[in-house]
Short mmCIF file of N, CA, C and O in Angstrom, two decimals:
data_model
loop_
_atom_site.label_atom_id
_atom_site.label_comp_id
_atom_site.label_asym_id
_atom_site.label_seq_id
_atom_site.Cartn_x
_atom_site.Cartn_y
_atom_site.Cartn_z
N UNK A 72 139.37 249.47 81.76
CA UNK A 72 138.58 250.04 80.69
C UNK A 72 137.13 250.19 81.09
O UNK A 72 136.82 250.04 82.27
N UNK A 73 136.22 250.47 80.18
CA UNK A 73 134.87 250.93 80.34
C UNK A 73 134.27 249.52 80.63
O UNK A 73 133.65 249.39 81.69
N UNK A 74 134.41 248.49 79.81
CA UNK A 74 133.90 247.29 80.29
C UNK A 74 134.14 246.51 81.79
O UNK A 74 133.41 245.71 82.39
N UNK A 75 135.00 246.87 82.01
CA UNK A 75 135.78 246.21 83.42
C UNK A 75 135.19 247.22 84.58
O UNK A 75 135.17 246.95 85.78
N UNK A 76 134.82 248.18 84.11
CA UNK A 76 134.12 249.36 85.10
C UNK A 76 132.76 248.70 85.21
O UNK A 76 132.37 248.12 86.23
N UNK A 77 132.06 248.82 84.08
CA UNK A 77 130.31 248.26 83.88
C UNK A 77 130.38 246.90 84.64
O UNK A 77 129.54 246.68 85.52
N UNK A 78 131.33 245.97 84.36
CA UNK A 78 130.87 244.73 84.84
C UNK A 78 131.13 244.86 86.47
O UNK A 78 130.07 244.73 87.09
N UNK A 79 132.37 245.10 87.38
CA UNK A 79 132.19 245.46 88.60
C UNK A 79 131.05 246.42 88.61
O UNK A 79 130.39 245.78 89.43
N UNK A 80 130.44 247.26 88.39
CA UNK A 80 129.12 247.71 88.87
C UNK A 80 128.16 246.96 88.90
O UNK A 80 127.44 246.73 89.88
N UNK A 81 128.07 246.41 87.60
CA UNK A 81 127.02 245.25 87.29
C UNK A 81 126.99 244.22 88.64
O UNK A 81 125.93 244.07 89.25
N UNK A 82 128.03 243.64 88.99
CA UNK A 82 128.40 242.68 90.10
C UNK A 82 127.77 242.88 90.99
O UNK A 82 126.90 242.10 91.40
N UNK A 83 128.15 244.30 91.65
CA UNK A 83 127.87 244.60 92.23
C UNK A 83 126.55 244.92 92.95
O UNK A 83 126.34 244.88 94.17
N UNK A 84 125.76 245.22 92.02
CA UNK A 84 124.25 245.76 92.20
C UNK A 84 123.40 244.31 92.00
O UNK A 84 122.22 244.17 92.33
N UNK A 85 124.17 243.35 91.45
CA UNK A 85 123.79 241.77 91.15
C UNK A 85 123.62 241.20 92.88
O UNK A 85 122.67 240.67 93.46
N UNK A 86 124.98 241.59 93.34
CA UNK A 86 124.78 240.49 95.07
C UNK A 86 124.49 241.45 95.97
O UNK A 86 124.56 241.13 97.16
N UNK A 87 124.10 242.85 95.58
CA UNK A 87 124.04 243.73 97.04
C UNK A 87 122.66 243.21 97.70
O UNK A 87 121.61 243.78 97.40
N UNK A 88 122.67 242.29 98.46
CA UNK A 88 121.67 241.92 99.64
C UNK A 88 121.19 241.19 99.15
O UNK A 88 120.16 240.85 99.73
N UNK A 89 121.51 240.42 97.78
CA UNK A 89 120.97 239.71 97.49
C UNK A 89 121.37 237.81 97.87
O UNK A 89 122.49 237.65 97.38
N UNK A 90 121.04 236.82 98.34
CA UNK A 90 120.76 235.97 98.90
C UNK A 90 121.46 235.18 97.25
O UNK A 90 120.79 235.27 96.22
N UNK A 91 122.67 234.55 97.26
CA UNK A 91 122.72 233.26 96.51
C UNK A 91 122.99 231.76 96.89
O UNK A 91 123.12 231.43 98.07
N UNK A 92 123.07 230.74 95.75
CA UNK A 92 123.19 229.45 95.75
C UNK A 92 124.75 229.17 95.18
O UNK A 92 125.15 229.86 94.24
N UNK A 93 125.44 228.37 95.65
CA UNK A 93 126.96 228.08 94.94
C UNK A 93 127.01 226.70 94.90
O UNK A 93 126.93 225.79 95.73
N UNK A 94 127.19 226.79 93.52
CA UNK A 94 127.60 224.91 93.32
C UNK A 94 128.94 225.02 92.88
O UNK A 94 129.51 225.79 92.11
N UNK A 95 129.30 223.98 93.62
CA UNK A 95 131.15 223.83 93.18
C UNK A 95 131.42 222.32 92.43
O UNK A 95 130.65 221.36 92.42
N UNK A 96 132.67 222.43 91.85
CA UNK A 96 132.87 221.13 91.73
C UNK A 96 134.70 220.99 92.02
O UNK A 96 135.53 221.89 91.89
N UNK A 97 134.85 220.08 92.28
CA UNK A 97 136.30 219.20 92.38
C UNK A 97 137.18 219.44 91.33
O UNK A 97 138.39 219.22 91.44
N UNK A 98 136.55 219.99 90.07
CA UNK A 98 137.65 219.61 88.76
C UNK A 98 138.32 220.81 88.68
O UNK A 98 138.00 221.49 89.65
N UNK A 99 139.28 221.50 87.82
CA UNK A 99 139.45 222.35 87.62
C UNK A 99 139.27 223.23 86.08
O UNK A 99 138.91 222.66 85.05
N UNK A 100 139.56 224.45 86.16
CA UNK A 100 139.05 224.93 84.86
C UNK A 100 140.55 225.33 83.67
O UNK A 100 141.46 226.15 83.78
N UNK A 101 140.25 224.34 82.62
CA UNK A 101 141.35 224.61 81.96
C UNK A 101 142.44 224.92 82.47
O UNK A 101 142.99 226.02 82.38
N UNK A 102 142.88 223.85 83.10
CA UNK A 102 144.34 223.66 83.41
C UNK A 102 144.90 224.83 84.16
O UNK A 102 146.04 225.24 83.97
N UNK A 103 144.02 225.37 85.04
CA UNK A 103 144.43 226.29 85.77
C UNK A 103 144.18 225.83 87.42
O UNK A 103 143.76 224.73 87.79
N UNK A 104 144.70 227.38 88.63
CA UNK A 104 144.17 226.76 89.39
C UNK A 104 142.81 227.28 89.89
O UNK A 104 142.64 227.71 91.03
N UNK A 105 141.83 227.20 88.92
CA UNK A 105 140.62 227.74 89.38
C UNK A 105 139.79 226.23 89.45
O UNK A 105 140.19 225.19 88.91
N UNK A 106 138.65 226.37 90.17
CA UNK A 106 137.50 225.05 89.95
C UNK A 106 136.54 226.18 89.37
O UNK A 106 136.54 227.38 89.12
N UNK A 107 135.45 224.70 89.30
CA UNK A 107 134.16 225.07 88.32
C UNK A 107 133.45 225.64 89.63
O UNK A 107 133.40 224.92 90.63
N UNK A 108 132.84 227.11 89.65
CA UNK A 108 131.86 227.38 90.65
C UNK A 108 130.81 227.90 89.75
O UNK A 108 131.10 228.37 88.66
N UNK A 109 129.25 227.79 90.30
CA UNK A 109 128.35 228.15 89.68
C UNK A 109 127.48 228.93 90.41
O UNK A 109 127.19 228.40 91.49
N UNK A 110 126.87 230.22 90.16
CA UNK A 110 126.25 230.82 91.40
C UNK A 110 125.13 231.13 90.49
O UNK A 110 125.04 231.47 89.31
N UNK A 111 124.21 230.87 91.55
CA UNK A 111 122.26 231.64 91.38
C UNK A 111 121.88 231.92 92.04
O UNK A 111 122.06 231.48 93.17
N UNK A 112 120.90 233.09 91.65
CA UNK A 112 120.11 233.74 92.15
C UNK A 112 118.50 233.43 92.18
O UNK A 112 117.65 233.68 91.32
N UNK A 113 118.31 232.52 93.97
CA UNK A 113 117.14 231.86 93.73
C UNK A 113 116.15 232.48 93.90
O UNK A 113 115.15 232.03 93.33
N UNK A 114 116.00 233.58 94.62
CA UNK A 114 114.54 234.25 94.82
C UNK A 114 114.27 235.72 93.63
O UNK A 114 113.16 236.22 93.48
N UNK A 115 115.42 236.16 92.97
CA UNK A 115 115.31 237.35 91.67
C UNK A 115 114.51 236.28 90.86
O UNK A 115 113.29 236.16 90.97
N UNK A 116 115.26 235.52 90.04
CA UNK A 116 114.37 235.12 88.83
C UNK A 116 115.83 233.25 88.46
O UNK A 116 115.89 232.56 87.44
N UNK A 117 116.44 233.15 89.42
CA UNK A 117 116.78 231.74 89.27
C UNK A 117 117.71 231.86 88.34
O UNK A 117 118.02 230.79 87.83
N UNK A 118 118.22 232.70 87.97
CA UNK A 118 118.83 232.49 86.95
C UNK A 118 120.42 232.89 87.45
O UNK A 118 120.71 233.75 88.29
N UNK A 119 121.66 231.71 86.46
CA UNK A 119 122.86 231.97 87.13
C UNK A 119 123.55 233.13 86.50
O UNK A 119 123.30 233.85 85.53
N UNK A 120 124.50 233.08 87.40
CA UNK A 120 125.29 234.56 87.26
C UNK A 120 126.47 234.87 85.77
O UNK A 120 126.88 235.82 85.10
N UNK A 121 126.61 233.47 85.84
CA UNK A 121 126.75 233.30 84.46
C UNK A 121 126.05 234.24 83.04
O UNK A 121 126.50 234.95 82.14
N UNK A 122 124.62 233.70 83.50
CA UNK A 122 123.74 234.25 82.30
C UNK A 122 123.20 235.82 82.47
O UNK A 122 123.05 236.75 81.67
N UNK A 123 123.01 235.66 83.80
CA UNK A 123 123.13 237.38 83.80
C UNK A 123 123.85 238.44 83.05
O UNK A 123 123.39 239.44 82.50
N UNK A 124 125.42 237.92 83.16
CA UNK A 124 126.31 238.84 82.56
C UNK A 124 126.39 238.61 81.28
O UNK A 124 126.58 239.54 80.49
N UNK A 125 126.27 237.42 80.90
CA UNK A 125 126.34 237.42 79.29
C UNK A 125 125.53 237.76 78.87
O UNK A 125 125.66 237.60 77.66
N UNK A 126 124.13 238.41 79.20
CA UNK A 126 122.83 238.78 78.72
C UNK A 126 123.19 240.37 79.05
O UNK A 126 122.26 241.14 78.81
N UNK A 127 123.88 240.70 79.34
CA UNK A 127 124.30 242.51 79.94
C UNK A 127 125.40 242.82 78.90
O UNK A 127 125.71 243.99 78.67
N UNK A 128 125.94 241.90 78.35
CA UNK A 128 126.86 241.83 77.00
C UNK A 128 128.27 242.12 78.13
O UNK A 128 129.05 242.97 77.71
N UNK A 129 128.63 241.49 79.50
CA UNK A 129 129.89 241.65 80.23
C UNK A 129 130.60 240.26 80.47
O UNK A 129 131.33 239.97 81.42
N UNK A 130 130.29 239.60 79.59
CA UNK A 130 130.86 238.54 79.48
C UNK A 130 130.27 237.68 77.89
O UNK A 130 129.24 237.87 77.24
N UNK A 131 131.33 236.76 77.71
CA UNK A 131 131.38 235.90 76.00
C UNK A 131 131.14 234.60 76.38
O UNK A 131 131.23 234.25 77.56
N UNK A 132 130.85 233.84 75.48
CA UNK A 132 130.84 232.50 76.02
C UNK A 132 132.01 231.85 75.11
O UNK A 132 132.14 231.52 73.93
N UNK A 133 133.01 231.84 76.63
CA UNK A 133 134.11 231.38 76.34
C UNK A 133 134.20 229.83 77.39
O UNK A 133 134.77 229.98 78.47
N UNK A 134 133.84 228.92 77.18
CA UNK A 134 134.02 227.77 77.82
C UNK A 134 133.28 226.33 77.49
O UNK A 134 132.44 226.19 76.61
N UNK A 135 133.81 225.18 78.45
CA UNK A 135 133.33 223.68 77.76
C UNK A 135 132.01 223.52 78.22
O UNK A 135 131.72 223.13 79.35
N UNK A 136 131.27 223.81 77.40
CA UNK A 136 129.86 223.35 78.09
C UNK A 136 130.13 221.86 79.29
O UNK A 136 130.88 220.88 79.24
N UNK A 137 129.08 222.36 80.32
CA UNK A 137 128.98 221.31 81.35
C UNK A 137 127.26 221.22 81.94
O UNK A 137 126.83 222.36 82.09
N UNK A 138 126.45 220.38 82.21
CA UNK A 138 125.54 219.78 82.86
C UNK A 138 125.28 220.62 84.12
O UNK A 138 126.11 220.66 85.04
N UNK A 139 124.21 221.22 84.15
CA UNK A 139 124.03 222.09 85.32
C UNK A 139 123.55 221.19 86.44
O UNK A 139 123.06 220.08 86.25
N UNK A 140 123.73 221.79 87.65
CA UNK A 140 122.91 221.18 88.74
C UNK A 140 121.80 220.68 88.68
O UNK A 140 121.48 219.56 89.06
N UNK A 141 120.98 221.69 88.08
CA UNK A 141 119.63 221.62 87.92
C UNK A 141 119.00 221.11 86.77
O UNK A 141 117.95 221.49 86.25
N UNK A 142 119.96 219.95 86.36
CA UNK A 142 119.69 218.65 85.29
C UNK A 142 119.69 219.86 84.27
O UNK A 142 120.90 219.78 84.04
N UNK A 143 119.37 220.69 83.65
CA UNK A 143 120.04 221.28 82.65
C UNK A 143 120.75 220.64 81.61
O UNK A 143 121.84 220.49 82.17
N UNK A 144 120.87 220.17 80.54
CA UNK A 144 121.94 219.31 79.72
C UNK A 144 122.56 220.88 79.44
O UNK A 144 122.14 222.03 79.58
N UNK A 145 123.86 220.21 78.95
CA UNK A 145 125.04 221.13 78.57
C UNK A 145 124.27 221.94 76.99
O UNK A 145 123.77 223.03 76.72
N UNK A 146 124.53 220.78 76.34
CA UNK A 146 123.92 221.08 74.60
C UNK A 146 122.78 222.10 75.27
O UNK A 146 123.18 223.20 74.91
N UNK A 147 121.98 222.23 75.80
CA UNK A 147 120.67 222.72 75.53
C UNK A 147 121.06 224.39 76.32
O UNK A 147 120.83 225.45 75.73
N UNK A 148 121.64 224.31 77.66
CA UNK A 148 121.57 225.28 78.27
C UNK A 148 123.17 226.58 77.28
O UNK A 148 123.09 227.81 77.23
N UNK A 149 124.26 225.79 76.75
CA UNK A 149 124.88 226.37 75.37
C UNK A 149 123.90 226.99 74.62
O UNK A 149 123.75 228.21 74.54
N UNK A 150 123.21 226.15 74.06
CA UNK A 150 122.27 226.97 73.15
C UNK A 150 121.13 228.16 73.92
O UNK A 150 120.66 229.02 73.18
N UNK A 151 120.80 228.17 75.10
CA UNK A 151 120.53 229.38 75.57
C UNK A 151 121.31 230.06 76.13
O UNK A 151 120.82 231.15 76.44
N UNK A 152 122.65 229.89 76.49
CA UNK A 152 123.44 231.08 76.50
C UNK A 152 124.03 232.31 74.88
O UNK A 152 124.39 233.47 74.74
N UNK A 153 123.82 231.11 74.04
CA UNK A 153 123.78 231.78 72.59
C UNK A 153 122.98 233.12 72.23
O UNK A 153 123.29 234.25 71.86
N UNK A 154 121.67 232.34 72.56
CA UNK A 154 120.54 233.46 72.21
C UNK A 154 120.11 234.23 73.32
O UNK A 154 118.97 234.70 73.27
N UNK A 155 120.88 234.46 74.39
CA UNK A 155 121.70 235.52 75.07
C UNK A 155 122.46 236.65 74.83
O UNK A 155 122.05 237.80 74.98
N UNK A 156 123.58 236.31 74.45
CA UNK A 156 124.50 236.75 74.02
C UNK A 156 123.79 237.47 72.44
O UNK A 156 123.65 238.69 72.31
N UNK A 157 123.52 236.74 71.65
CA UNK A 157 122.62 237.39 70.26
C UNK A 157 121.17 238.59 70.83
O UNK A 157 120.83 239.54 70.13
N UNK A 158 120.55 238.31 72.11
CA UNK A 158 120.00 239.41 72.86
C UNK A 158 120.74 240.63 73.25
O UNK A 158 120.28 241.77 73.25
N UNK A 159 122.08 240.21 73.63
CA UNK A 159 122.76 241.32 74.21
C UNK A 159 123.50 242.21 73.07
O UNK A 159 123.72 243.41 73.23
N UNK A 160 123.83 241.51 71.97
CA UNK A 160 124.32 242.38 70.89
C UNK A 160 123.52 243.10 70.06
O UNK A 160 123.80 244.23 69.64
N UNK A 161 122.08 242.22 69.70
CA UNK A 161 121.13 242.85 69.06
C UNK A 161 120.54 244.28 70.25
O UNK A 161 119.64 244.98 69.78
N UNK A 162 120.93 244.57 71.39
CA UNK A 162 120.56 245.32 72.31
C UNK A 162 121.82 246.17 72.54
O UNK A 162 121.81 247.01 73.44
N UNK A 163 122.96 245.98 71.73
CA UNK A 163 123.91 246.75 71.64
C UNK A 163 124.74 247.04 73.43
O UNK A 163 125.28 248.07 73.82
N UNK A 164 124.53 245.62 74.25
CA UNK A 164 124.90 245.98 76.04
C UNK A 164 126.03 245.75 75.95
O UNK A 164 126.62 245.09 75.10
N UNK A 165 126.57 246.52 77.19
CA UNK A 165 127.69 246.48 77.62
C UNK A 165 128.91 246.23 76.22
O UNK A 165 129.03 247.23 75.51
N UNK A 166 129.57 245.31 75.90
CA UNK A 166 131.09 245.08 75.10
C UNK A 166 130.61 245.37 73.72
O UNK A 166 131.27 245.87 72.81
N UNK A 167 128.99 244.87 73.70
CA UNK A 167 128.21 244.82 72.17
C UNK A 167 128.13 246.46 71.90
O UNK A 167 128.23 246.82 70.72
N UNK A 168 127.93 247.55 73.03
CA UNK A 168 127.76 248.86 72.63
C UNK A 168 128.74 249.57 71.46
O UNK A 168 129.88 249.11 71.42
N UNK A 169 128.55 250.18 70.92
CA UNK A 169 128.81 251.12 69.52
C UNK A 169 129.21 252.51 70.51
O UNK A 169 128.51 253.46 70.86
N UNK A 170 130.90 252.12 70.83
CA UNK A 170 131.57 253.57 71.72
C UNK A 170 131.76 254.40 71.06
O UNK A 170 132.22 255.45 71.51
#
């Protein structure tokens, strides 16, 4: 669909030459076989890839809050992925757009 198009572009133009950070962890994600990976972008503006896309409205926040690397508490950095996501709809991006 149109969203699955935008977000591979989005991706795309996100890592082209661009230099990231990957934090992993051991556990896995909801009982699947994926682990927790976390990627940033340290020299754009630090911010993870996570929040990128949910601020482009190409991703929801669908998951258990967890404690970032970067001491981040869970509670706090949830609540700025919120008013993210409320950026990206009030901005009508990507999934939030009016097709």
């Amino acid at each position: 669909g149109c969203v699955e198009n935008d977000l591979r572009e989005h991706l795309l133009a996100l890592l082209r030459g661009e230099p990231v950070e990957v934090w992993t962890r051991g556990e896995r994600v909801m009982d699947s076989d994926r682990v927790h990976a976390l990627v940033r972008f340290p020299r754009r503006s630090n911010r993870w890839l996570h929040e990128e896309l949910v601020l482009a409205g190409l991703a929801r926040i669908y998951t258990m809050p967890t404690d970032l690397p970067d001491g981040t508490p869970k509670q706090t950095h949830l609540r700025h992925l919120r008013a993210l996501e409320a950026e990206a709809r009030a901005g009508q991006r990507g999934a939030w757009a009016k097709r």
